[in-house]
């Protein structure tokens, strides 16, 4: 924005201070002033503020504000009347955010809103690539890129079907309850009615019925897998 335009909108303000005076934004009144400039020049609505980029604020004279504060903090100062979440902004959340106890749950609630998830079943369509593209790399790393583990931990009240996830940690299949759940689903697909039916099972039939259920191959052989699930 040119000095001329700033002068036109705010004739009583020494426009050069936006660019030259490093103490200009020590004053709350001047932060409000920059907020008005951004709002009018960019025609910003409430939902547009977290989408602001670094260059947007710099272009309209906010360089010194950004020299003192991260972009997300600066936006919060510019619009204190709006309650922003750490995951609303264009930039990745600060690493310290992820150390907060509720960070993972808040991130999932952010994704829920982002992906317009209304039913728990709709989480199965969310893949790790979509999560990562929304600044979720740190989140995925925490759960070893397993959405099953992330959702199971943060929404324990829901019974998640491990077979419907593309990627599951190997350690997950060491859990007898998970192994049993997968084998019961395989038995239903093969038409098995009782435990003795497993004696007639052929590995390839089980493997095909398992589809993405890597529980079949994780423990080396079917006999060992059955022993872990039904000791």
Short mmCIF file of C-alpha atoms in Angstrom, two decimals, residues 1-229:
data_model
loop_
_atom_site.label_atom_id
_atom_site.label_comp_id
_atom_site.label_asym_id
_atom_site.label_seq_id
_atom_site.Cartn_x
_atom_site.Cartn_y
_atom_site.Cartn_z
CA UNK A 1 0.00 0.00 0.00
CA UNK A 2 1.43 3.40 -0.94
CA UNK A 3 1.96 6.33 1.42
CA UNK A 4 -0.62 8.21 -0.64
CA UNK A 5 -3.33 5.63 0.02
CA UNK A 6 -2.51 5.41 3.72
CA UNK A 7 -2.64 9.18 3.92
CA UNK A 8 -5.97 9.15 2.13
CA UNK A 9 -7.54 6.76 4.63
CA UNK A 10 -5.79 8.10 7.72
CA UNK A 11 -4.80 11.73 7.09
CA UNK A 12 -3.90 12.40 10.74
CA UNK A 13 -1.37 9.58 10.99
CA UNK A 14 2.33 10.02 10.17
CA UNK A 15 2.33 7.25 7.57
CA UNK A 16 6.07 6.82 7.50
CA UNK A 17 5.89 5.47 11.08
CA UNK A 18 4.29 2.29 9.75
CA UNK A 19 7.54 1.55 7.96
CA UNK A 20 10.29 3.41 9.83
CA UNK A 21 9.54 3.63 13.55
CA UNK A 22 10.31 0.27 15.21
CA UNK A 23 8.40 1.34 18.34
CA UNK A 24 5.24 2.28 16.42
CA UNK A 25 3.40 -0.89 17.40
CA UNK A 26 4.23 -0.58 21.08
CA UNK A 27 1.01 1.42 21.15
CA UNK A 28 -2.27 -0.53 21.13
CA UNK A 29 -3.89 2.36 19.26
CA UNK A 30 -1.47 1.87 16.38
CA UNK A 31 -2.14 -1.87 16.27
CA UNK A 32 -5.84 -1.02 15.98
CA UNK A 33 -4.91 1.38 13.20
CA UNK A 34 -3.11 -1.31 11.22
CA UNK A 35 -6.05 -3.64 11.80
CA UNK A 36 -8.39 -1.09 10.21
CA UNK A 37 -6.06 -0.65 7.24
CA UNK A 38 -5.92 -4.40 6.63
CA UNK A 39 -9.66 -4.81 7.10
CA UNK A 40 -10.55 -2.05 4.65
CA UNK A 41 -7.90 -2.72 2.03
CA UNK A 42 -8.29 -6.50 1.94
CA UNK A 43 -12.03 -6.51 2.66
CA UNK A 44 -11.46 -8.96 5.50
CA UNK A 45 -14.28 -10.89 7.14
CA UNK A 46 -14.01 -12.81 10.39
CA UNK A 47 -13.08 -16.07 8.69
CA UNK A 48 -10.40 -14.37 6.57
CA UNK A 49 -8.12 -13.26 9.41
CA UNK A 50 -6.43 -16.61 10.13
CA UNK A 51 -5.74 -16.94 6.39
CA UNK A 52 -3.58 -13.81 6.34
CA UNK A 53 -0.06 -14.34 5.11
CA UNK A 54 3.13 -12.72 6.32
CA UNK A 55 3.41 -10.69 3.12
CA UNK A 56 -0.13 -9.30 3.55
CA UNK A 57 0.77 -7.63 6.83
CA UNK A 58 4.17 -6.47 5.59
CA UNK A 59 2.64 -4.96 2.45
CA UNK A 60 0.42 -2.72 4.53
CA UNK A 61 3.09 -1.54 6.93
CA UNK A 62 3.20 -4.22 9.62
CA UNK A 63 6.83 -5.31 9.27
CA UNK A 64 7.84 -4.05 12.71
CA UNK A 65 4.91 -5.86 14.32
CA UNK A 66 6.07 -9.12 12.76
CA UNK A 67 9.64 -8.42 13.85
CA UNK A 68 8.41 -8.68 17.43
CA UNK A 69 5.74 -11.39 17.20
CA UNK A 70 5.05 -14.60 15.22
CA UNK A 71 2.37 -14.28 12.55
CA UNK A 72 -0.32 -16.05 14.61
CA UNK A 73 0.38 -13.85 17.64
CA UNK A 74 0.32 -10.72 15.49
CA UNK A 75 -3.08 -11.66 14.03
CA UNK A 76 -4.43 -12.26 17.52
CA UNK A 77 -3.24 -8.78 18.52
CA UNK A 78 -4.82 -7.25 15.44
CA UNK A 79 -8.18 -8.92 16.12
CA UNK A 80 -8.44 -9.53 19.89
CA UNK A 81 -12.23 -9.81 19.63
CA UNK A 82 -11.94 -13.06 17.64
CA UNK A 83 -11.07 -16.32 19.40
CA UNK A 84 -8.59 -18.15 17.18
CA UNK A 85 -7.42 -21.71 17.57
CA UNK A 86 -3.71 -22.49 17.12
CA UNK A 87 -4.57 -24.66 14.13
CA UNK A 88 -6.64 -22.06 12.27
CA UNK A 89 -3.68 -20.24 10.76
CA UNK A 90 -1.91 -20.71 7.45
CA UNK A 91 1.39 -21.41 9.19
CA UNK A 92 2.22 -24.58 11.17
CA UNK A 93 1.60 -24.34 14.93
CA UNK A 94 4.61 -23.60 17.10
CA UNK A 95 6.33 -26.77 18.35
CA UNK A 96 5.45 -25.89 21.95
CA UNK A 97 1.75 -26.08 21.06
CA UNK A 98 2.07 -29.84 20.55
CA UNK A 99 3.31 -30.27 24.13
CA UNK A 100 -0.02 -29.10 25.49
CA UNK A 101 -2.06 -32.05 26.87
CA UNK A 102 -5.10 -31.34 24.70
CA UNK A 103 -3.22 -30.45 21.50
CA UNK A 104 -3.97 -33.69 19.65
CA UNK A 105 -7.67 -33.57 20.46
CA UNK A 106 -7.91 -29.89 19.44
CA UNK A 107 -6.14 -30.70 16.17
CA UNK A 108 -8.60 -33.51 15.44
CA UNK A 109 -11.52 -31.18 16.18
CA UNK A 110 -9.94 -28.69 13.77
CA UNK A 111 -9.74 -31.42 11.10
CA UNK A 112 -13.32 -32.42 11.84
CA UNK A 113 -14.44 -28.90 11.01
CA UNK A 114 -12.06 -28.62 8.05
CA UNK A 115 -13.18 -31.89 6.44
CA UNK A 116 -16.85 -31.38 7.41
CA UNK A 117 -17.01 -34.61 9.37
CA UNK A 118 -20.45 -35.09 10.91
CA UNK A 119 -20.36 -38.79 11.79
CA UNK A 120 -17.54 -40.79 13.35
CA UNK A 121 -17.67 -43.19 10.40
CA UNK A 122 -16.47 -40.41 8.13
CA UNK A 123 -13.04 -40.43 9.78
CA UNK A 124 -12.20 -43.56 7.78
CA UNK A 125 -11.93 -41.46 4.62
CA UNK A 126 -9.28 -39.16 6.13
CA UNK A 127 -5.82 -40.32 5.07
CA UNK A 128 -2.42 -39.31 6.41
CA UNK A 129 -1.65 -37.23 3.33
CA UNK A 130 -4.65 -34.99 4.00
CA UNK A 131 -3.65 -34.65 7.64
CA UNK A 132 -0.05 -33.79 6.79
CA UNK A 133 -1.12 -31.14 4.28
CA UNK A 134 -2.91 -29.37 7.14
CA UNK A 135 0.26 -28.98 9.22
CA UNK A 136 -0.23 -32.37 10.84
CA UNK A 137 3.28 -33.81 10.47
CA UNK A 138 4.10 -33.47 14.17
CA UNK A 139 0.71 -34.96 15.03
CA UNK A 140 1.25 -37.95 12.74
CA UNK A 141 4.77 -38.50 14.02
CA UNK A 142 3.42 -38.75 17.56
CA UNK A 143 1.15 -41.63 16.51
CA UNK A 144 3.65 -43.19 14.08
CA UNK A 145 1.48 -42.17 11.11
CA UNK A 146 -1.39 -44.35 12.30
CA UNK A 147 -4.78 -42.62 12.22
CA UNK A 148 -6.21 -45.68 13.94
CA UNK A 149 -4.03 -45.08 17.00
CA UNK A 150 -4.64 -41.32 16.92
CA UNK A 151 -8.41 -41.70 16.80
CA UNK A 152 -8.53 -44.60 19.26
CA UNK A 153 -6.55 -42.59 21.81
CA UNK A 154 -8.49 -39.33 21.42
CA UNK A 155 -11.97 -40.81 20.90
CA UNK A 156 -11.86 -43.94 23.08
CA UNK A 157 -15.64 -44.05 23.46
CA UNK A 158 -16.02 -45.08 19.80
CA UNK A 159 -15.29 -48.63 18.66
CA UNK A 160 -12.90 -48.26 15.73
CA UNK A 161 -12.58 -50.93 13.03
CA UNK A 162 -8.84 -51.42 12.62
CA UNK A 163 -9.34 -53.12 9.23
CA UNK A 164 -10.64 -49.92 7.65
CA UNK A 165 -7.40 -47.99 8.11
CA UNK A 166 -4.72 -48.05 5.43
CA UNK A 167 -1.87 -47.90 7.92
CA UNK A 168 -1.64 -49.39 11.40
CA UNK A 169 1.39 -49.68 13.68
CA UNK A 170 2.89 -53.14 13.95
CA UNK A 171 2.67 -52.83 17.74
CA UNK A 172 -1.10 -52.46 17.43
CA UNK A 173 -1.36 -56.01 16.16
CA UNK A 174 0.41 -57.28 19.27
CA UNK A 175 -2.74 -56.41 21.20
CA UNK A 176 -4.79 -59.63 21.65
CA UNK A 177 -8.05 -57.67 21.54
CA UNK A 178 -7.13 -56.16 18.16
CA UNK A 179 -6.02 -59.55 16.81
CA UNK A 180 -9.27 -61.11 18.00
CA UNK A 181 -11.37 -58.33 16.45
CA UNK A 182 -9.67 -58.81 13.07
CA UNK A 183 -9.95 -62.59 13.14
CA UNK A 184 -13.66 -62.45 14.01
CA UNK A 185 -14.22 -60.22 10.97
CA UNK A 186 -12.24 -62.63 8.77
CA UNK A 187 -14.25 -65.58 10.14
CA UNK A 188 -17.49 -63.83 9.30
CA UNK A 189 -16.33 -63.20 5.73
CA UNK A 190 -15.32 -66.86 5.33
CA UNK A 191 -18.55 -68.11 6.89
CA UNK A 192 -16.88 -69.74 9.89
CA UNK A 193 -19.37 -70.47 12.66
CA UNK A 194 -17.19 -72.16 15.29
CA UNK A 195 -13.53 -72.29 16.33
CA UNK A 196 -13.03 -75.72 14.76
CA UNK A 197 -13.62 -74.18 11.32
CA UNK A 198 -10.16 -72.59 11.54
CA UNK A 199 -8.58 -76.07 11.20
CA UNK A 200 -9.83 -76.18 7.61
CA UNK A 201 -8.63 -72.67 6.79
CA UNK A 202 -6.29 -72.20 3.86
CA UNK A 203 -3.76 -69.43 4.16
CA UNK A 204 -4.61 -67.80 0.80
CA UNK A 205 -8.33 -67.79 1.59
CA UNK A 206 -7.65 -66.09 4.90
CA UNK A 207 -5.20 -63.67 3.28
CA UNK A 208 -7.76 -62.65 0.64
CA UNK A 209 -10.52 -62.26 3.22
CA UNK A 210 -8.19 -60.18 5.37
CA UNK A 211 -7.65 -57.60 2.61
CA UNK A 212 -5.89 -54.80 4.53
CA UNK A 213 -5.88 -56.81 7.80
CA UNK A 214 -2.13 -57.29 8.10
CA UNK A 215 -2.75 -59.12 11.38
CA UNK A 216 -2.58 -62.30 9.29
CA UNK A 217 1.04 -61.76 8.27
CA UNK A 218 2.37 -59.79 11.24
CA UNK A 219 2.95 -62.80 13.50
CA UNK A 220 4.42 -65.14 10.92
CA UNK A 221 1.71 -67.77 10.63
CA UNK A 222 -1.99 -68.28 11.22
CA UNK A 223 -1.53 -70.81 14.03
CA UNK A 224 0.52 -68.35 16.08
CA UNK A 225 -1.95 -65.56 15.37
CA UNK A 226 -4.89 -67.69 16.55
CA UNK A 227 -3.00 -68.66 19.70
CA UNK A 228 -2.41 -65.01 20.57
CA UNK A 229 -6.06 -64.11 20.01
#
